[in-house]
Amino acid sequence: MKAFLILEDKTVFEGQSIGATKEVISEIVFNTSMTGYLEVLTDPSYAGQAVVMTYPLIGNYGICREDMESKRAWPDGYIVRELSRLPSNFRSEDSIENFLKEQDISGIAGIDTRALTKILREKGTMNGCITTNQSYNIDEIVEKLKRYKAGKVVEKVTCNQKSVLKAKGKKVALLDLGAKNNIAQSLNDRGCEVTIYPALTKAAEIIKANPDGIMLSNGPGDPKDCESIIQEIKELYNSNIPIFAICLGHQLMALATGGDTHKMKYGHRGGNHPVKDLSTGRVYISSQNHGYVVDVDKMPEGIANISFVNVNDKTIEGLEYLNKNIFTVQFHPEACPGPQDSSFLFDKFIKMMEVKKDA
């Protein structure tokens, strides 16, 4: 079946329908990962977006549900150059085509994803529509695209109730803003007992549980839409409990302490982003997925020092908060997909909790 991708600037790509056939309108973003398409599809940070995979062949090793980063897929749409019809891998349980249908995700294959990515890089991220309607009215669709906003997506992706990953080590409270499974798993593998809380949990409840540390997770959407969560993070900041924050959690901590964020032209999404540790000068290759960034010039003086910067565009990739047991990063040390160069940050967090406990 024919399918069309219509962009806000009236560019139209024609390809073949994959997955579900419903019409979707979403923000179109691109991911440069060469592998890990299942982890991308099941990353809650993609809620409210349709993902373009820049790697030309997707699905060649099939679907292995053990690798899923949440219980379901989250993107509104999926856009690829070529979709593998015959996966080959001893772990494969299904094809990506069947997975997209099962998850009710509309997609399009057979388009020039390189040309599409160049448009998004040059003009910036924009909204788009995936449709199988061959008699579409482009002016009507573009009008809908201009009105589309993802809205408050954190509430849609967070867990419904508290849960616990048991262990005998440090007790960590994980605020689920759209957390990938591997964040909790990375802590649990290091002996931490992880209690996962819904995003709208009050700070008082977390503080009352007396955790050794608090983790603020990744998540989707504009951080400034999380007004009530930011107010609770202000209380967590003042609690003196060690805190480690990733991605959206990093942005929300900056907002909670008087900083600011802005939307990037096309964001960082992929497993090949270099970040520089300013304390050592060492560069790590990181996994990233974000469209917003903390403003370099708008962090209040005396609150935090910049700890990591992006080598390509010099944006803030990490903050160390002064006179606090708090550090945050924009990238994903848990990876999945992506390199695990920066997984040592989990060990740093555990060490911080140990020192705090001894004190």
CSV table of C-alpha atoms in Angstrom, one decimal:
chain,number,residue,atom,x,y,z
A,1,MET,CA,0.0,0.0,0.0
A,2,LYS,CA,1.2,3.5,-0.9
A,3,ALA,CA,2.0,5.9,2.0
A,4,PHE,CA,2.9,9.5,2.1
A,5,LEU,CA,5.0,11.6,4.5
A,6,ILE,CA,3.9,15.2,4.4
A,7,LEU,CA,6.1,17.8,6.2
A,8,GLU,CA,5.0,21.2,7.5
A,9,ASP,CA,7.0,22.9,4.7
A,10,LYS,CA,4.8,21.0,2.2
A,11,THR,CA,7.6,18.6,1.2
A,12,VAL,CA,6.0,15.2,0.3
A,13,PHE,CA,7.7,11.8,0.3
A,14,GLU,CA,6.0,8.8,-1.2
A,15,GLY,CA,6.8,5.2,0.0
A,16,GLN,CA,5.2,2.0,1.2
A,17,SER,CA,3.0,1.7,4.3
A,18,ILE,CA,4.5,-0.4,7.1
A,19,GLY,CA,2.9,-1.3,10.4
A,20,ALA,CA,-0.5,0.2,11.1
A,21,THR,CA,-2.3,2.2,8.4
A,22,LYS,CA,-3.9,4.9,10.6
A,23,GLU,CA,-3.1,8.5,9.8
A,24,VAL,CA,-0.7,10.1,12.3
A,25,ILE,CA,0.5,13.7,12.9
A,26,SER,CA,3.6,14.1,15.0
A,27,GLU,CA,7.0,15.8,15.4
A,28,ILE,CA,9.5,14.3,13.0
A,29,VAL,CA,12.9,13.6,14.5
A,30,PHE,CA,15.9,11.6,13.3
A,31,ASN,CA,18.1,9.0,15.0
A,32,THR,CA,21.6,8.1,13.8
A,33,SER,CA,22.0,4.8,15.6
A,34,MET,CA,23.2,1.9,13.4
A,35,THR,CA,21.7,-0.7,15.7
A,36,GLY,CA,19.2,-0.8,18.6
A,37,TYR,CA,16.0,0.0,16.7
A,38,LEU,CA,13.9,-2.0,19.2
A,39,GLU,CA,15.4,0.0,22.2
A,40,VAL,CA,14.6,3.2,20.2
A,41,LEU,CA,11.0,2.1,19.6
A,42,THR,CA,10.5,1.2,23.3
A,43,ASP,CA,12.1,4.4,24.7
A,44,PRO,CA,9.4,6.5,26.4
A,45,SER,CA,11.3,9.6,25.4
A,46,TYR,CA,10.0,9.2,21.9
A,47,ALA,CA,6.3,9.7,22.9
A,48,GLY,CA,4.8,12.5,20.8
A,49,GLN,CA,7.4,12.0,18.0
A,50,ALA,CA,7.8,10.0,14.8
A,51,VAL,CA,11.3,8.6,14.3
A,52,VAL,CA,13.4,8.6,11.2
A,53,MET,CA,16.2,6.1,11.2
A,54,THR,CA,19.2,7.3,9.2
A,55,TYR,CA,20.8,3.9,8.9
A,56,PRO,CA,19.4,2.5,5.6
A,57,LEU,CA,18.5,-1.1,6.6
A,58,ILE,CA,16.3,-1.6,9.7
A,59,GLY,CA,15.0,-4.9,11.1
A,60,ASN,CA,17.7,-7.2,9.9
A,61,TYR,CA,18.2,-9.0,13.2
A,62,GLY,CA,14.5,-9.1,14.1
A,63,ILE,CA,12.8,-8.5,17.4
A,64,CYS,CA,14.1,-9.8,20.7
A,65,ARG,CA,11.6,-8.7,23.4
A,66,GLU,CA,14.3,-9.1,26.2
A,67,ASP,CA,15.9,-6.0,24.7
A,68,MET,CA,12.8,-3.8,25.1
A,69,GLU,CA,13.3,-0.6,27.2
A,70,SER,CA,9.7,-0.5,28.4
A,71,LYS,CA,6.6,-2.7,28.1
A,72,ARG,CA,5.4,-1.1,24.8
A,73,ALA,CA,6.5,1.1,21.9
A,74,TRP,CA,6.0,4.8,22.1
A,75,PRO,CA,6.7,6.7,18.9
A,76,ASP,CA,3.7,7.9,16.9
A,77,GLY,CA,5.3,6.8,13.6
A,78,TYR,CA,8.4,5.1,12.2
A,79,ILE,CA,10.2,6.1,9.0
A,80,VAL,CA,12.9,4.0,7.3
A,81,ARG,CA,14.7,3.6,4.0
A,82,GLU,CA,14.4,-0.1,3.8
A,83,LEU,CA,12.7,-2.5,6.2
A,84,SER,CA,14.1,-6.0,6.4
A,85,ARG,CA,11.5,-8.6,5.5
A,86,LEU,CA,13.6,-11.7,6.5
A,87,PRO,CA,15.3,-11.2,9.9
A,88,SER,CA,18.3,-13.4,10.6
A,89,ASN,CA,19.4,-13.8,14.2
A,90,PHE,CA,19.3,-16.7,16.7
A,91,ARG,CA,17.6,-14.5,19.3
A,92,SER,CA,14.9,-13.1,16.9
A,93,GLU,CA,11.3,-13.8,17.9
A,94,ASP,CA,9.5,-11.8,15.3
A,95,SER,CA,9.9,-9.3,12.4
A,96,ILE,CA,9.8,-5.6,12.9
A,97,GLU,CA,6.9,-5.3,10.5
A,98,ASN,CA,4.7,-7.6,12.8
A,99,PHE,CA,5.9,-5.7,15.8
A,100,LEU,CA,4.8,-2.3,14.4
A,101,LYS,CA,1.4,-3.8,13.6
A,102,GLU,CA,1.1,-5.3,17.0
A,103,GLN,CA,2.0,-1.9,18.6
A,104,ASP,CA,-0.3,0.0,16.3
A,105,ILE,CA,2.5,2.2,15.0
A,106,SER,CA,2.1,3.7,11.5
A,107,GLY,CA,5.2,3.8,9.4
A,108,ILE,CA,6.6,4.5,5.9
A,109,ALA,CA,9.4,2.7,4.1
A,110,GLY,CA,11.1,3.2,0.8
A,111,ILE,CA,11.7,7.0,1.1
A,112,ASP,CA,15.0,8.8,0.8
A,113,THR,CA,15.8,9.2,4.5
A,114,ARG,CA,19.1,11.0,3.7
A,115,ALA,CA,17.2,13.8,1.9
A,116,LEU,CA,14.6,13.9,4.7
A,117,THR,CA,17.4,14.2,7.4
A,118,LYS,CA,19.0,17.0,5.4
A,119,ILE,CA,15.8,18.9,5.4
A,120,LEU,CA,15.4,18.5,9.2
A,121,ARG,CA,19.0,19.6,9.8
A,122,GLU,CA,18.8,22.6,7.6
A,123,LYS,CA,15.2,23.8,8.5
A,124,GLY,CA,15.0,22.3,11.9
A,125,THR,CA,12.7,19.7,13.4
A,126,MET,CA,9.1,20.1,12.1
A,127,ASN,CA,5.8,18.3,12.3
A,128,GLY,CA,4.7,15.8,9.7
A,129,CYS,CA,1.9,13.5,8.7
A,130,ILE,CA,2.1,9.8,7.7
A,131,THR,CA,-1.0,8.9,5.7
A,132,THR,CA,-2.2,6.2,3.2
A,133,ASN,CA,-4.9,8.5,1.9
A,134,GLN,CA,-4.0,9.1,-1.8
A,135,SER,CA,-6.6,11.9,-2.1
A,136,TYR,CA,-5.2,14.0,0.8
A,137,ASN,CA,-5.6,17.8,0.8
A,138,ILE,CA,-2.1,19.2,1.5
A,139,ASP,CA,-3.3,22.6,2.6
A,140,GLU,CA,-5.7,21.0,5.2
A,141,ILE,CA,-2.9,18.7,6.4
A,142,VAL,CA,-0.4,21.5,6.7
A,143,GLU,CA,-2.9,23.5,8.7
A,144,LYS,CA,-3.2,20.6,11.1
A,145,LEU,CA,0.6,20.2,11.3
A,146,LYS,CA,1.0,23.9,12.3
A,147,ARG,CA,-1.5,23.4,15.2
A,148,TYR,CA,0.0,20.1,16.5
A,149,LYS,CA,1.6,20.0,19.9
A,150,ALA,CA,2.7,16.9,21.8
A,151,GLY,CA,1.5,18.4,25.1
A,152,LYS,CA,2.3,17.0,28.6
A,153,VAL,CA,3.6,13.6,27.6
A,154,VAL,CA,5.4,12.7,30.9
A,155,GLU,CA,2.1,11.8,32.5
A,156,LYS,CA,1.3,9.4,29.6
A,157,VAL,CA,4.5,7.4,29.9
A,158,THR,CA,5.2,7.2,33.6
A,159,CYS,CA,4.3,4.1,35.7
A,160,ASN,CA,0.9,3.9,37.3
A,161,GLN,CA,2.1,2.7,40.7
A,162,LYS,CA,5.2,2.3,42.8
A,163,SER,CA,7.3,-0.9,42.3
A,164,VAL,CA,10.5,-2.3,43.8
A,165,LEU,CA,13.6,-4.0,42.4
A,166,LYS,CA,14.9,-5.9,45.5
A,167,ALA,CA,18.6,-6.0,46.5
A,168,LYS,CA,20.6,-5.7,49.7
A,169,GLY,CA,22.7,-2.6,48.8
A,170,LYS,CA,21.9,1.1,48.8
A,171,LYS,CA,18.3,2.2,48.5
A,172,VAL,CA,17.5,4.4,45.5
A,173,ALA,CA,14.3,6.2,44.8
A,174,LEU,CA,13.8,6.4,41.0
A,175,LEU,CA,11.4,9.1,39.8
A,176,ASP,CA,10.0,7.7,36.6
A,177,LEU,CA,9.6,10.6,34.1
A,178,GLY,CA,9.6,8.1,31.2
A,179,ALA,CA,12.5,5.9,32.4
A,180,LYS,CA,14.2,3.3,30.3
A,181,ASN,CA,14.4,-0.1,32.0
A,182,ASN,CA,18.1,-0.1,31.9
A,183,ILE,CA,18.5,2.8,34.3
A,184,ALA,CA,16.9,0.9,37.1
A,185,GLN,CA,18.7,-2.3,36.0
A,186,SER,CA,22.1,-0.6,36.0
A,187,LEU,CA,21.6,0.4,39.6
A,188,ASN,CA,20.1,-3.0,40.5
A,189,ASP,CA,23.1,-4.8,38.9
A,190,ARG,CA,25.3,-2.8,41.3
A,191,GLY,CA,23.4,-4.1,44.3
A,192,CYS,CA,21.0,-1.2,44.8
A,193,GLU,CA,17.4,-1.7,45.8
A,194,VAL,CA,15.5,0.5,43.4
A,195,THR,CA,12.0,1.8,44.3
A,196,ILE,CA,10.4,3.3,41.1
A,197,TYR,CA,7.9,6.1,41.7
A,198,PRO,CA,5.3,7.6,39.3
A,199,ALA,CA,6.3,11.1,38.0
A,200,LEU,CA,3.7,13.0,40.0
A,201,THR,CA,4.8,11.6,43.3
A,202,LYS,CA,5.1,14.2,46.0
A,203,ALA,CA,8.7,15.0,47.2
A,204,ALA,CA,7.5,14.5,50.8
A,205,GLU,CA,6.7,10.9,50.1
A,206,ILE,CA,10.1,10.1,48.6
A,207,ILE,CA,11.9,12.0,51.4
A,208,LYS,CA,9.9,10.2,54.1
A,209,ALA,CA,11.0,6.8,52.7
A,210,ASN,CA,14.6,7.9,53.6
A,211,PRO,CA,16.4,6.6,50.4
A,212,ASP,CA,20.2,6.7,50.2
A,213,GLY,CA,19.9,8.4,46.9
A,214,ILE,CA,17.4,9.7,44.3
A,215,MET,CA,17.5,9.1,40.5
A,216,LEU,CA,15.7,11.5,38.2
A,217,SER,CA,15.1,9.6,34.9
A,218,ASN,CA,14.9,10.5,31.2
A,219,GLY,CA,11.6,11.3,29.6
A,220,PRO,CA,9.8,13.0,26.7
A,221,GLY,CA,8.6,16.5,25.8
A,222,ASP,CA,9.3,20.1,26.7
A,223,PRO,CA,10.8,20.2,30.3
A,224,LYS,CA,8.9,23.5,30.9
A,225,ASP,CA,5.6,21.6,30.6
A,226,CYS,CA,6.5,19.8,33.9
A,227,GLU,CA,5.6,22.7,36.2
A,228,SER,CA,4.3,20.6,39.1
A,229,ILE,CA,7.2,18.1,38.9
A,230,ILE,CA,9.7,21.0,38.9
A,231,GLN,CA,8.2,22.2,42.2
A,232,GLU,CA,8.7,18.8,43.8
A,233,ILE,CA,12.3,18.6,42.5
A,234,LYS,CA,12.9,21.9,44.3
A,235,GLU,CA,12.1,20.1,47.5
A,236,LEU,CA,14.3,17.1,46.6
A,237,TYR,CA,17.1,19.5,45.9
A,238,ASN,CA,16.8,21.0,49.4
A,239,SER,CA,16.6,17.6,51.1
A,240,ASN,CA,20.3,17.0,51.1
A,241,ILE,CA,19.8,13.4,49.7
A,242,PRO,CA,22.3,12.5,46.9
A,243,ILE,CA,20.8,12.9,43.5
A,244,PHE,CA,21.8,11.7,40.0
A,245,ALA,CA,19.7,12.9,37.1
A,246,ILE,CA,19.7,11.9,33.4
A,247,CYS,CA,18.4,13.7,30.3
A,248,LEU,CA,14.9,15.2,31.2
A,249,GLY,CA,15.8,14.8,34.8
A,250,HIS,CA,19.0,16.9,34.1
A,251,GLN,CA,16.9,19.6,32.5
A,252,LEU,CA,14.3,19.7,35.3
A,253,MET,CA,16.9,20.0,38.0
A,254,ALA,CA,18.3,23.0,36.1
A,255,LEU,CA,14.9,24.6,35.9
A,256,ALA,CA,14.2,23.9,39.5
A,257,THR,CA,17.4,25.8,40.5
A,258,GLY,CA,16.8,28.9,38.5
A,259,GLY,CA,18.2,27.8,35.1
A,260,ASP,CA,16.6,27.8,31.7
A,261,THR,CA,16.1,25.5,28.7
A,262,HIS,CA,15.4,26.0,25.1
A,263,LYS,CA,14.5,23.8,22.1
A,264,MET,CA,17.4,22.8,19.8
A,265,LYS,CA,17.2,23.1,16.1
A,266,TYR,CA,17.1,19.3,15.5
A,267,GLY,CA,18.4,17.8,18.8
A,268,HIS,CA,20.8,14.9,19.6
A,269,ARG,CA,19.5,11.4,18.9
A,270,GLY,CA,21.8,8.5,18.4
A,271,GLY,CA,24.7,6.4,19.8
A,272,ASN,CA,27.6,8.4,18.5
A,273,HIS,CA,27.7,11.8,20.3
A,274,PRO,CA,31.1,12.8,21.8
A,275,VAL,CA,31.0,14.5,25.2
A,276,LYS,CA,34.0,16.0,27.0
A,277,ASP,CA,34.6,15.6,30.7
A,278,LEU,CA,35.9,19.1,31.7
A,279,SER,CA,37.7,17.8,34.8
A,280,THR,CA,39.9,15.3,32.9
A,281,GLY,CA,39.8,16.4,29.3
A,282,ARG,CA,38.7,12.9,28.3
A,283,VAL,CA,36.1,12.5,25.6
A,284,TYR,CA,33.5,9.8,25.8
A,285,ILE,CA,31.2,8.6,23.0
A,286,SER,CA,27.6,8.7,24.4
A,287,SER,CA,24.0,7.6,23.6
A,288,GLN,CA,21.7,10.6,23.5
A,289,ASN,CA,18.0,11.3,22.8
A,290,HIS,CA,16.9,14.9,23.5
A,291,GLY,CA,15.5,17.9,21.7
A,292,TYR,CA,15.9,20.5,24.5
A,293,VAL,CA,19.0,21.7,26.3
A,294,VAL,CA,20.0,23.7,29.3
A,295,ASP,CA,21.0,27.2,28.5
A,296,VAL,CA,24.8,27.8,28.9
A,297,ASP,CA,24.4,31.5,29.9
A,298,LYS,CA,21.3,31.3,32.1
A,299,MET,CA,22.4,29.1,35.0
A,300,PRO,CA,22.5,31.3,38.1
A,301,GLU,CA,26.0,32.0,39.6
A,302,GLY,CA,27.0,29.8,42.5
A,303,ILE,CA,24.6,27.0,41.8
A,304,ALA,CA,26.5,24.5,39.5
A,305,ASN,CA,29.6,24.0,37.5
A,306,ILE,CA,29.5,22.6,33.9
A,307,SER,CA,31.0,19.1,34.0
A,308,PHE,CA,30.5,17.9,30.5
A,309,VAL,CA,30.1,19.6,27.1
A,310,ASN,CA,29.2,18.3,23.7
A,311,VAL,CA,32.3,18.3,21.5
A,312,ASN,CA,30.3,19.1,18.3
A,313,ASP,CA,28.2,22.1,19.4
A,314,LYS,CA,29.5,22.9,22.9
A,315,THR,CA,26.1,22.5,24.5
A,316,ILE,CA,25.9,21.6,28.2
A,317,GLU,CA,26.1,17.8,28.8
A,318,GLY,CA,26.5,17.7,32.5
A,319,LEU,CA,26.3,19.8,35.7
A,320,GLU,CA,27.9,19.4,39.2
A,321,TYR,CA,25.9,21.2,41.8
A,322,LEU,CA,27.9,23.2,44.3
A,323,ASN,CA,27.7,22.4,48.0
A,324,LYS,CA,25.3,19.6,47.1
A,325,ASN,CA,25.6,15.8,46.5
A,326,ILE,CA,24.0,16.3,43.1
A,327,PHE,CA,25.2,15.7,39.6
A,328,THR,CA,23.3,15.5,36.3
A,329,VAL,CA,24.0,14.5,32.7
A,330,GLN,CA,22.2,15.1,29.4
A,331,PHE,CA,23.4,11.9,27.8
A,332,HIS,CA,22.5,8.3,28.7
A,333,PRO,CA,25.2,6.4,30.8
A,334,GLU,CA,22.9,3.3,30.8
A,335,ALA,CA,23.1,3.3,26.9
A,336,CYS,CA,20.9,0.6,25.3
A,337,PRO,CA,21.4,1.3,22.5
A,338,GLY,CA,24.8,2.8,22.3
A,339,PRO,CA,28.2,2.8,23.9
A,340,GLN,CA,28.7,2.2,27.6
A,341,ASP,CA,31.7,4.5,27.9
A,342,SER,CA,30.1,6.5,30.7
A,343,SER,CA,28.5,3.7,32.7
A,344,PHE,CA,31.0,4.6,35.4
A,345,LEU,CA,28.7,7.4,36.4
A,346,PHE,CA,26.5,4.9,38.2
A,347,ASP,CA,29.5,3.8,40.3
A,348,LYS,CA,30.1,7.5,41.0
A,349,PHE,CA,26.5,7.8,42.3
A,350,ILE,CA,26.9,4.8,44.5
A,351,LYS,CA,30.2,6.2,45.9
A,352,MET,CA,28.4,9.5,46.6
A,353,MET,CA,25.7,7.6,48.6
A,354,GLU,CA,28.3,5.7,50.6
A,355,VAL,CA,30.2,8.9,51.5
A,356,LYS,CA,27.0,10.7,52.5
A,357,LYS,CA,26.0,7.7,54.7
A,358,ASP,CA,29.3,7.7,56.4
A,359,ALA,CA,29.1,11.4,57.1
